[in-house]
CSV table of C-alpha atoms and ligand atoms in Angstrom, one decimal:
chain,number,residue,atom,x,y,z
A,1,MET,CA,123.8,183.4,119.5
A,2,THR,CA,125.2,180.7,121.7
A,3,GLN,CA,128.2,179.1,120.1
A,4,ALA,CA,129.1,175.5,120.7
A,5,ARG,CA,132.8,175.3,121.7
A,6,PRO,CA,135.2,172.4,121.2
A,7,ASP,CA,135.0,169.7,124.0
A,8,THR,CA,138.6,170.5,125.1
A,9,GLU,CA,137.6,174.0,126.2
A,10,LEU,CA,134.6,172.9,128.3
A,11,THR,CA,134.4,172.2,132.0
A,12,PRO,CA,133.1,168.7,132.9
A,13,ALA,CA,129.7,170.2,133.6
A,14,GLU,CA,129.7,171.9,130.2
A,15,GLN,CA,130.9,168.8,128.5
A,16,GLN,CA,127.7,167.1,129.7
A,17,TYR,CA,125.4,170.1,129.1
A,18,PRO,CA,127.2,172.3,126.6
A,19,LEU,CA,125.0,175.4,126.3
A,20,PRO,CA,123.8,177.9,128.9
A,21,PRO,CA,120.1,178.4,129.8
A,22,SER,CA,118.0,180.2,127.2
A,23,LEU,CA,114.5,181.6,126.6
A,24,LEU,CA,112.2,181.0,123.7
A,25,ASP,CA,109.1,183.0,122.8
A,26,LYS,CA,106.0,180.9,122.8
A,27,SER,CA,105.0,182.4,119.4
A,28,VAL,CA,107.5,180.1,117.6
A,29,TYR,CA,105.0,177.3,118.3
A,30,THR,CA,101.8,179.2,117.4
A,31,ASP,CA,102.5,181.8,114.7
A,32,PRO,CA,101.0,180.5,111.4
A,33,ASP,CA,103.3,182.8,109.3
A,34,ARG,CA,106.4,181.5,110.9
A,35,TYR,CA,105.1,177.9,110.4
A,36,GLN,CA,104.9,178.6,106.7
A,37,ARG,CA,108.4,179.9,106.6
A,38,GLU,CA,109.6,176.9,108.5
A,39,ILE,CA,108.2,174.7,105.7
A,40,THR,CA,109.8,176.7,102.9
A,41,GLU,CA,113.1,177.7,104.6
A,42,ILE,CA,113.8,174.6,106.6
A,43,PHE,CA,111.9,171.6,105.3
A,44,HIS,CA,112.5,172.5,101.7
A,45,HIS,CA,116.3,172.8,102.4
A,46,ALA,CA,117.1,169.6,104.3
A,47,TRP,CA,117.5,165.9,103.9
A,48,PHE,CA,115.1,163.5,105.6
A,49,PRO,CA,114.6,159.8,105.5
A,50,VAL,CA,111.2,159.0,104.1
A,51,HIS,CA,110.9,155.2,103.5
A,52,PRO,CA,112.9,152.1,104.4
A,53,SER,CA,114.7,151.0,101.2
A,54,SER,CA,112.9,147.7,101.6
A,55,ASP,CA,109.6,149.4,100.7
A,56,VAL,CA,110.9,149.4,97.1
A,57,ALA,CA,113.0,146.3,97.2
A,58,HIS,CA,112.5,145.1,93.6
A,59,PRO,CA,112.7,146.7,90.2
A,60,ARG,CA,109.4,148.5,89.3
A,61,ASP,CA,108.3,148.7,93.0
A,62,TYR,CA,106.9,152.1,93.8
A,63,VAL,CA,105.6,154.0,96.8
A,64,VAL,CA,104.1,157.5,97.2
A,65,TRP,CA,105.3,159.8,100.0
A,66,ASP,CA,102.9,162.5,101.1
A,67,GLN,CA,104.1,165.0,103.7
A,68,ILE,CA,104.7,168.7,104.2
A,69,GLY,CA,102.4,169.5,101.3
A,70,GLN,CA,104.5,167.5,98.8
A,71,SER,CA,103.7,164.3,97.1
A,72,VAL,CA,106.6,162.3,95.7
A,73,VAL,CA,106.7,159.0,93.7
A,74,ILE,CA,109.6,156.8,94.6
A,75,THR,CA,110.4,153.9,92.3
A,76,ARG,CA,113.1,151.2,92.0
A,77,LEU,CA,114.5,151.3,88.5
A,78,PRO,CA,115.6,148.1,86.6
A,79,ASP,CA,119.3,149.0,87.3
A,80,GLY,CA,118.7,148.9,91.0
A,81,THR,CA,118.8,152.6,91.7
A,82,VAL,CA,116.0,154.7,93.1
A,83,SER,CA,114.1,157.5,91.3
A,84,ALA,CA,112.1,160.2,93.0
A,85,TRP,CA,109.8,162.7,91.3
A,86,HIS,CA,106.9,165.0,92.0
A,87,ASN,CA,103.6,163.2,91.8
A,88,VAL,CA,101.9,165.7,89.7
A,89,CYS,CA,100.9,165.6,86.1
A,90,GLN,CA,102.5,168.2,83.8
A,91,HIS,CA,99.2,168.8,81.9
A,92,ARG,CA,96.9,170.3,84.4
A,93,GLY,CA,98.4,169.3,87.7
A,94,ALA,CA,96.4,166.2,88.7
A,95,ARG,CA,97.8,163.7,91.2
A,96,LEU,CA,99.3,160.9,89.2
A,97,VAL,CA,100.0,157.9,91.5
A,98,ASP,CA,98.4,156.5,94.7
A,99,GLY,CA,99.5,154.0,97.2
A,100,SER,CA,102.3,151.5,96.6
A,101,GLY,CA,103.0,148.3,94.7
A,102,ASN,CA,104.8,146.9,91.7
A,103,CYS,CA,104.3,148.7,88.4
A,104,GLY,CA,104.3,145.7,86.1
A,105,ASN,CA,104.2,147.7,82.8
A,106,ALA,CA,106.6,150.4,84.1
A,107,ARG,CA,104.1,153.1,83.2
A,108,PHE,CA,102.0,155.4,85.2
A,109,THR,CA,98.9,156.9,83.5
A,110,CYS,CA,97.3,160.1,84.6
A,111,PRO,CA,93.7,159.4,85.7
A,112,TRP,CA,92.5,162.6,84.1
A,113,HIS,CA,93.5,162.7,80.4
A,114,GLY,CA,95.9,159.8,80.1
A,115,PHE,CA,99.4,161.4,80.0
A,116,VAL,CA,101.8,158.4,80.5
A,117,TYR,CA,104.9,158.6,82.6
A,118,GLY,CA,107.8,156.1,82.9
A,119,LEU,CA,109.3,154.7,86.1
A,120,ASP,CA,111.7,157.7,86.3
A,121,GLY,CA,109.0,160.3,85.7
A,122,THR,CA,109.8,161.0,82.1
A,123,LEU,CA,106.7,161.7,79.9
A,124,GLY,CA,105.9,159.0,77.4
A,125,SER,CA,102.8,158.9,75.3
A,126,VAL,CA,100.4,161.9,75.2
A,127,PRO,CA,96.8,161.5,73.9
A,128,LEU,CA,96.0,164.1,71.2
A,129,ARG,CA,99.7,164.9,71.1
A,130,ASP,CA,99.3,166.9,67.9
A,131,SER,CA,96.9,169.3,69.5
A,132,PHE,CA,99.6,170.5,72.0
A,133,ASP,CA,102.4,173.0,71.4
A,134,ALA,CA,105.2,170.6,70.5
A,135,ALA,CA,107.8,172.9,72.1
A,136,GLU,CA,106.0,172.6,75.5
A,137,LEU,CA,106.0,168.8,75.4
A,138,ALA,CA,109.7,168.4,74.3
A,139,GLY,CA,111.7,166.9,77.2
A,140,LEU,CA,108.8,167.3,79.6
A,141,ARG,CA,108.9,165.1,82.8
A,142,ALA,CA,107.5,165.1,86.3
A,143,PRO,CA,110.2,167.1,87.9
A,144,ALA,CA,112.8,165.0,89.7
A,145,VAL,CA,113.4,165.2,93.5
A,146,ARG,CA,116.9,164.7,94.9
A,147,GLY,CA,117.0,161.2,96.4
A,148,GLU,CA,119.8,159.2,98.0
A,149,GLU,CA,119.7,155.7,99.5
A,150,TRP,CA,121.8,155.3,102.6
A,151,GLY,CA,121.7,153.5,105.9
A,152,GLY,CA,118.7,151.4,104.8
A,153,TRP,CA,116.6,154.4,104.1
A,154,ILE,CA,115.6,156.5,101.1
A,155,TRP,CA,116.3,160.1,101.8
A,156,LEU,CA,114.8,163.1,99.9
A,157,CYS,CA,115.8,166.7,99.6
A,158,PHE,CA,113.8,169.4,97.7
A,159,SER,CA,116.6,171.8,97.1
A,160,ASP,CA,119.8,171.9,95.0
A,161,ASP,CA,121.5,174.2,97.4
A,162,VAL,CA,121.9,171.6,100.1
A,163,PRO,CA,125.1,169.5,100.1
A,164,PRO,CA,125.0,165.7,99.4
A,165,LEU,CA,123.5,163.6,102.2
A,166,ARG,CA,126.6,162.4,103.9
A,167,GLU,CA,128.1,165.9,103.9
A,168,TYR,CA,124.7,167.2,105.3
A,169,LEU,CA,124.7,164.6,108.1
A,170,GLY,CA,128.3,165.3,109.0
A,171,ARG,CA,129.3,163.9,112.4
A,172,ILE,CA,126.0,162.1,113.0
A,173,GLY,CA,126.4,160.4,109.6
A,174,ASP,CA,129.8,159.1,110.7
A,175,GLU,CA,128.1,157.9,113.9
A,176,LEU,CA,125.2,156.2,112.2
A,177,ALA,CA,127.5,154.6,109.6
A,178,GLY,CA,129.1,152.5,112.3
A,179,TYR,CA,125.9,150.6,113.0
A,180,GLY,CA,125.8,148.8,109.7
A,181,LEU,CA,122.1,149.9,109.2
A,182,GLU,CA,122.1,148.6,105.6
A,183,GLY,CA,121.9,145.1,107.1
A,184,PHE,CA,119.0,145.9,109.4
A,185,THR,CA,115.3,145.3,108.7
A,186,THR,CA,112.2,147.4,109.4
A,187,ARG,CA,110.2,145.2,111.7
A,188,PHE,CA,107.4,147.4,113.0
A,189,ARG,CA,105.9,150.8,112.1
A,190,LYS,CA,103.2,153.1,113.3
A,191,SER,CA,102.0,156.7,112.7
A,192,VAL,CA,100.2,158.8,115.3
A,193,ALA,CA,98.6,162.2,114.8
A,194,LEU,CA,99.5,164.6,117.6
A,195,LYS,CA,97.8,167.9,118.5
A,196,ALA,CA,100.8,170.1,118.8
A,197,ASN,CA,103.3,172.0,116.7
A,198,TRP,CA,106.0,169.9,115.2
A,199,LYS,CA,108.7,171.5,117.3
A,200,ILE,CA,106.9,170.7,120.5
A,201,VAL,CA,107.1,167.1,119.3
A,202,VAL,CA,110.8,167.3,118.5
A,203,ASP,CA,111.5,169.0,121.8
A,204,ALA,CA,109.8,166.3,123.7
A,205,PHE,CA,112.2,163.7,122.5
A,206,ASN,CA,115.5,165.6,122.9
A,207,GLU,CA,115.8,165.9,126.6
A,208,THR,CA,115.7,163.1,129.2
A,209,TRP,CA,114.9,164.7,132.5
A,210,HIS,CA,111.2,164.3,132.0
A,211,VAL,CA,111.8,160.5,132.2
A,212,PRO,CA,111.3,160.2,136.0
A,213,PHE,CA,107.9,162.0,135.7
A,214,THR,CA,106.3,161.2,132.4
A,215,HIS,CA,107.7,157.7,132.2
A,216,LYS,CA,107.9,156.8,135.9
A,217,ASP,CA,106.4,153.4,135.4
A,218,THR,CA,108.2,152.5,132.1
A,219,LEU,CA,111.6,154.0,131.5
A,220,ALA,CA,112.5,155.5,134.8
A,221,GLY,CA,114.1,152.3,136.1
A,222,LEU,CA,116.1,151.8,132.9
A,223,VAL,CA,117.2,155.2,131.6
A,224,MET,CA,120.1,156.7,133.6
A,225,TRP,CA,119.0,160.2,132.6
A,226,ARG,CA,121.3,162.0,135.0
A,227,ASP,CA,124.3,160.6,133.1
A,228,ALA,CA,123.2,161.7,129.6
A,229,VAL,CA,126.0,163.6,127.7
A,230,LEU,CA,124.7,166.0,125.1
A,231,LYS,CA,126.5,166.9,121.9
A,232,ILE,CA,125.9,169.8,119.6
A,233,THR,CA,127.1,169.3,116.0
A,234,PRO,CA,125.0,171.9,114.1
A,235,PRO,CA,122.6,171.6,112.5
A,236,HIS,CA,122.2,168.2,114.3
A,237,THR,CA,122.4,167.3,118.0
A,238,TRP,CA,122.9,164.0,119.8
A,239,MET,CA,123.5,162.4,123.1
A,240,THR,CA,124.8,159.3,124.8
A,241,LEU,CA,122.7,157.7,127.4
A,242,PRO,CA,123.6,154.9,129.8
A,243,ILE,CA,120.9,152.2,130.2
A,244,ARG,CA,120.6,150.0,133.2
A,245,GLY,CA,121.0,146.3,132.3
A,246,PHE,CA,122.8,147.2,129.1
A,247,THR,CA,125.6,149.7,129.8
A,248,ASP,CA,126.6,147.8,132.9
A,249,LYS,CA,127.0,144.6,131.0
A,250,ALA,CA,128.5,146.0,127.8
A,251,VAL,CA,132.1,145.9,126.7
A,252,HIS,CA,133.6,149.4,127.2
A,253,ASN,CA,136.0,149.8,124.4
A,254,GLY,CA,135.9,153.6,124.1
A,255,ASP,CA,133.1,153.5,121.5
A,256,HIS,CA,130.0,154.8,123.1
A,257,ARG,CA,127.9,153.0,120.4
A,258,THR,CA,128.7,149.7,122.0
A,259,SER,CA,127.9,150.7,125.5
A,260,HIS,CA,125.2,153.4,125.5
A,261,LEU,CA,121.9,154.2,123.9
A,262,CYS,CA,122.9,156.8,121.3
A,263,HIS,CA,120.2,159.2,120.3
A,264,TYR,CA,120.6,161.4,117.2
A,265,LEU,CA,118.5,164.2,115.8
A,266,ALA,CA,119.0,164.5,112.1
A,267,PHE,CA,117.9,168.1,111.6
A,268,PRO,CA,115.1,169.0,111.3
A,269,ASN,CA,112.7,166.3,112.3
A,270,THR,CA,114.1,162.7,112.5
A,271,ILE,CA,115.4,160.8,115.5
A,272,PHE,CA,117.5,157.7,115.5
A,273,SER,CA,117.6,156.0,118.9
A,274,CYS,CA,120.2,153.3,118.6
A,275,PHE,CA,121.4,150.2,120.3
A,276,PRO,CA,124.1,148.2,118.6
A,277,THR,CA,121.6,145.5,117.6
A,278,HIS,CA,118.4,147.5,116.9
A,279,LEU,CA,117.0,151.0,116.9
A,280,GLN,CA,113.8,153.1,116.9
A,281,MET,CA,113.6,155.8,114.3
A,282,TRP,CA,110.8,158.4,114.2
A,283,SER,CA,110.0,161.6,112.2
A,284,ALA,CA,107.8,164.5,113.2
A,285,TRP,CA,106.0,165.7,110.0
A,286,PRO,CA,104.2,169.1,110.3
A,287,ILE,CA,100.5,168.9,109.2
A,288,SER,CA,99.6,172.4,110.3
A,289,VAL,CA,100.8,174.9,112.9
A,290,GLY,CA,99.2,172.9,115.6
A,291,GLU,CA,99.2,169.4,114.3
A,292,THR,CA,102.0,166.9,113.6
A,293,LEU,CA,102.2,163.3,112.3
A,294,LEU,CA,104.7,161.1,114.1
A,295,SER,CA,105.9,158.2,112.0
A,296,ALA,CA,107.8,155.6,114.0
A,297,TYR,CA,109.7,152.5,113.1
A,298,GLU,CA,111.5,149.6,114.8
A,299,VAL,CA,114.5,148.6,112.9
A,300,VAL,CA,116.4,145.4,113.8
A,301,GLY,CA,119.7,143.9,113.0
A,302,PRO,CA,120.5,140.1,112.7
A,303,PRO,CA,120.1,138.2,116.0
A,304,PRO,CA,123.1,139.1,118.3
A,305,ASN,CA,125.7,136.6,119.5
A,306,GLY,CA,124.0,133.6,117.8
A,307,MET,CA,120.7,134.2,119.6
A,308,ALA,CA,117.9,132.0,118.3
A,309,ALA,CA,115.7,133.8,115.7
A,310,GLU,CA,112.5,133.2,117.8
A,311,LYS,CA,114.1,134.6,120.9
A,312,TRP,CA,115.3,137.7,119.0
A,313,GLU,CA,111.8,138.1,117.6
A,314,ARG,CA,110.3,138.0,121.1
A,315,HIS,CA,112.9,140.5,122.2
A,316,ASN,CA,112.0,142.9,119.3
A,317,GLN,CA,108.3,142.5,119.9
A,318,ARG,CA,108.8,143.4,123.6
A,319,ASP,CA,111.0,146.4,122.7
A,320,TRP,CA,108.4,147.7,120.3
A,321,ASP,CA,105.5,147.2,122.8
A,322,GLN,CA,107.5,149.1,125.3
A,323,PHE,CA,108.2,151.9,122.8
A,324,LEU,CA,104.4,152.2,122.1
A,325,GLU,CA,103.7,152.4,125.8
A,326,VAL,CA,106.3,155.2,126.2
A,327,LEU,CA,105.0,156.9,123.1
A,328,GLU,CA,101.5,156.9,124.6
A,329,GLU,CA,102.9,158.6,127.7
A,330,ASP,CA,104.6,161.3,125.7
A,331,SER,CA,101.6,161.7,123.4
A,332,LYS,CA,99.3,162.4,126.4
A,333,VAL,CA,101.6,165.3,127.5
A,334,ILE,CA,102.0,166.5,123.9
A,335,ASN,CA,98.3,166.4,123.0
A,336,ASP,CA,97.4,168.2,126.2
A,337,PHE,CA,99.3,171.2,124.9
A,338,ALA,CA,96.3,171.9,122.7
A,339,GLY,CA,94.2,172.9,125.7
A,340,VAL,CA,96.7,175.5,127.0
A,341,ILE,CA,98.7,176.6,123.9
A,342,GLY,CA,96.6,179.8,123.8
A,343,SER,CA,96.9,180.4,127.5
A,344,LEU,CA,97.5,184.1,128.5
A,345,GLY,CA,99.4,182.6,131.4
A,346,PHE,CA,102.5,181.5,129.5
A,347,THR,CA,104.7,183.5,127.2
A,348,ARG,CA,108.1,181.9,126.8
A,349,ASN,CA,109.9,178.6,127.4
A,350,MET,CA,112.9,178.7,129.7
A,351,PHE,CA,115.4,176.0,128.8
A,352,ASN,CA,117.9,174.8,131.3
A,353,THR,CA,121.4,173.4,130.5
A,354,ALA,CA,120.0,169.9,130.5
A,355,GLU,CA,117.9,171.1,127.6
A,356,SER,CA,120.9,172.3,125.6
A,357,ARG,CA,119.8,170.2,122.6
A,358,LEU,CA,116.6,172.2,122.5
A,359,THR,CA,118.4,175.5,122.7
A,360,ALA,CA,120.6,174.4,119.8
A,361,PHE,CA,117.7,173.1,117.8
A,362,HIS,CA,115.8,176.4,118.1
A,363,GLU,CA,118.9,178.5,117.4
A,364,GLU,CA,119.4,176.5,114.2
A,365,ILE,CA,115.8,177.2,113.2
A,366,ALA,CA,116.1,180.9,114.0
A,367,LYS,CA,119.3,181.1,112.0
A,368,ARG,CA,117.7,179.6,109.0
A,369,LEU,CA,114.7,181.9,109.3
A,370,GLY,CA,117.1,184.9,109.5
A,371,GLU,CA,115.7,185.8,113.0
A,372,GLY,CA,119.0,185.9,115.0
A,373,ALA,CA,119.1,184.3,118.4
A,374,PRO,CA,115.9,183.4,120.2
A,375,ARG,CA,115.1,185.8,123.0
B,1,FES,S1,95.9,166.4,84.2
B,1,FES,FE1,97.1,164.6,83.7
B,1,FES,S2,96.6,164.2,81.6
B,1,FES,FE2,95.4,166.0,82.1
B,2,FE2,FE1,109.4,160.9,126.7
């Protein structure tokens, strides 16, 4: 296992690229049994942001989240807090709620036999109540899911053995806290289905040296990829990246967030790519061993330095349009994996030091699966 050492012990080259080269067997992307273990051992024991808080802005607003084989109802309670619970009827397991909206009567009625649930998932009225075993009905509810609201997002966690969200996020939580994300607004969103394992998708966004090739007509002139500095703070990773036209004009006050694009992977599957005034956030949701849904958002702060609202809006629209163009370039490469993933001519990845974040990411997964270090 490669250990991340403190910054002070690293040479300048190691401070930029902290881990040595590594190898990774291709089967981690193709083995259906491992895929299932990743869902139960990793996704069921992590925090992830699932919806912008503004999707349930008002009391009785609700939204249903369906990913990784789970369905969760998220509601805004009258006291302003958020409630999250499994979207499954406790009678015979029917799906309770669809879509999103405002639940005017604060009740959700099962479409099958009419069990009624409150905004917080507690069971209310039951048709033919006397015909049930009363002991089974006592205290019954749609089981709660751990939820926290932070940074403008609703985060979920399916396990009790994971620390509270801010403790889980550790250093990258401290980093993200500095942006004031609670005051930002989700401006654009898009989901794209990709024909590759979820880890291929995450890998694709955690190194920058593909920029001059994959993005030669879009990002190559902007992203100073040679000067990316990678950080390993397990289980998460991040990097600071200078951007032409931004970093050269920024105030350099010792806080990289004001002068660099800062790019955080909240383990396992969510990236926050942050400028001081706006960010893109995207999550890779596993669909099957060879399919992934990428959900992407553009989140914007108030207009910077007194900029007129219309100008800021145009800027955000341009930023999003460029993001979609870049995403299409990445998607082409990612989708083309489908045609060669079974190739007898490729058996293992070799990661270089510029891909230290990928090495760290796969080591974290291997550790959680009890596999030891990747070969
Ligand atoms: S399955 Fe919901 S009431 Fe029967
Ligand atoms: Fe890319």
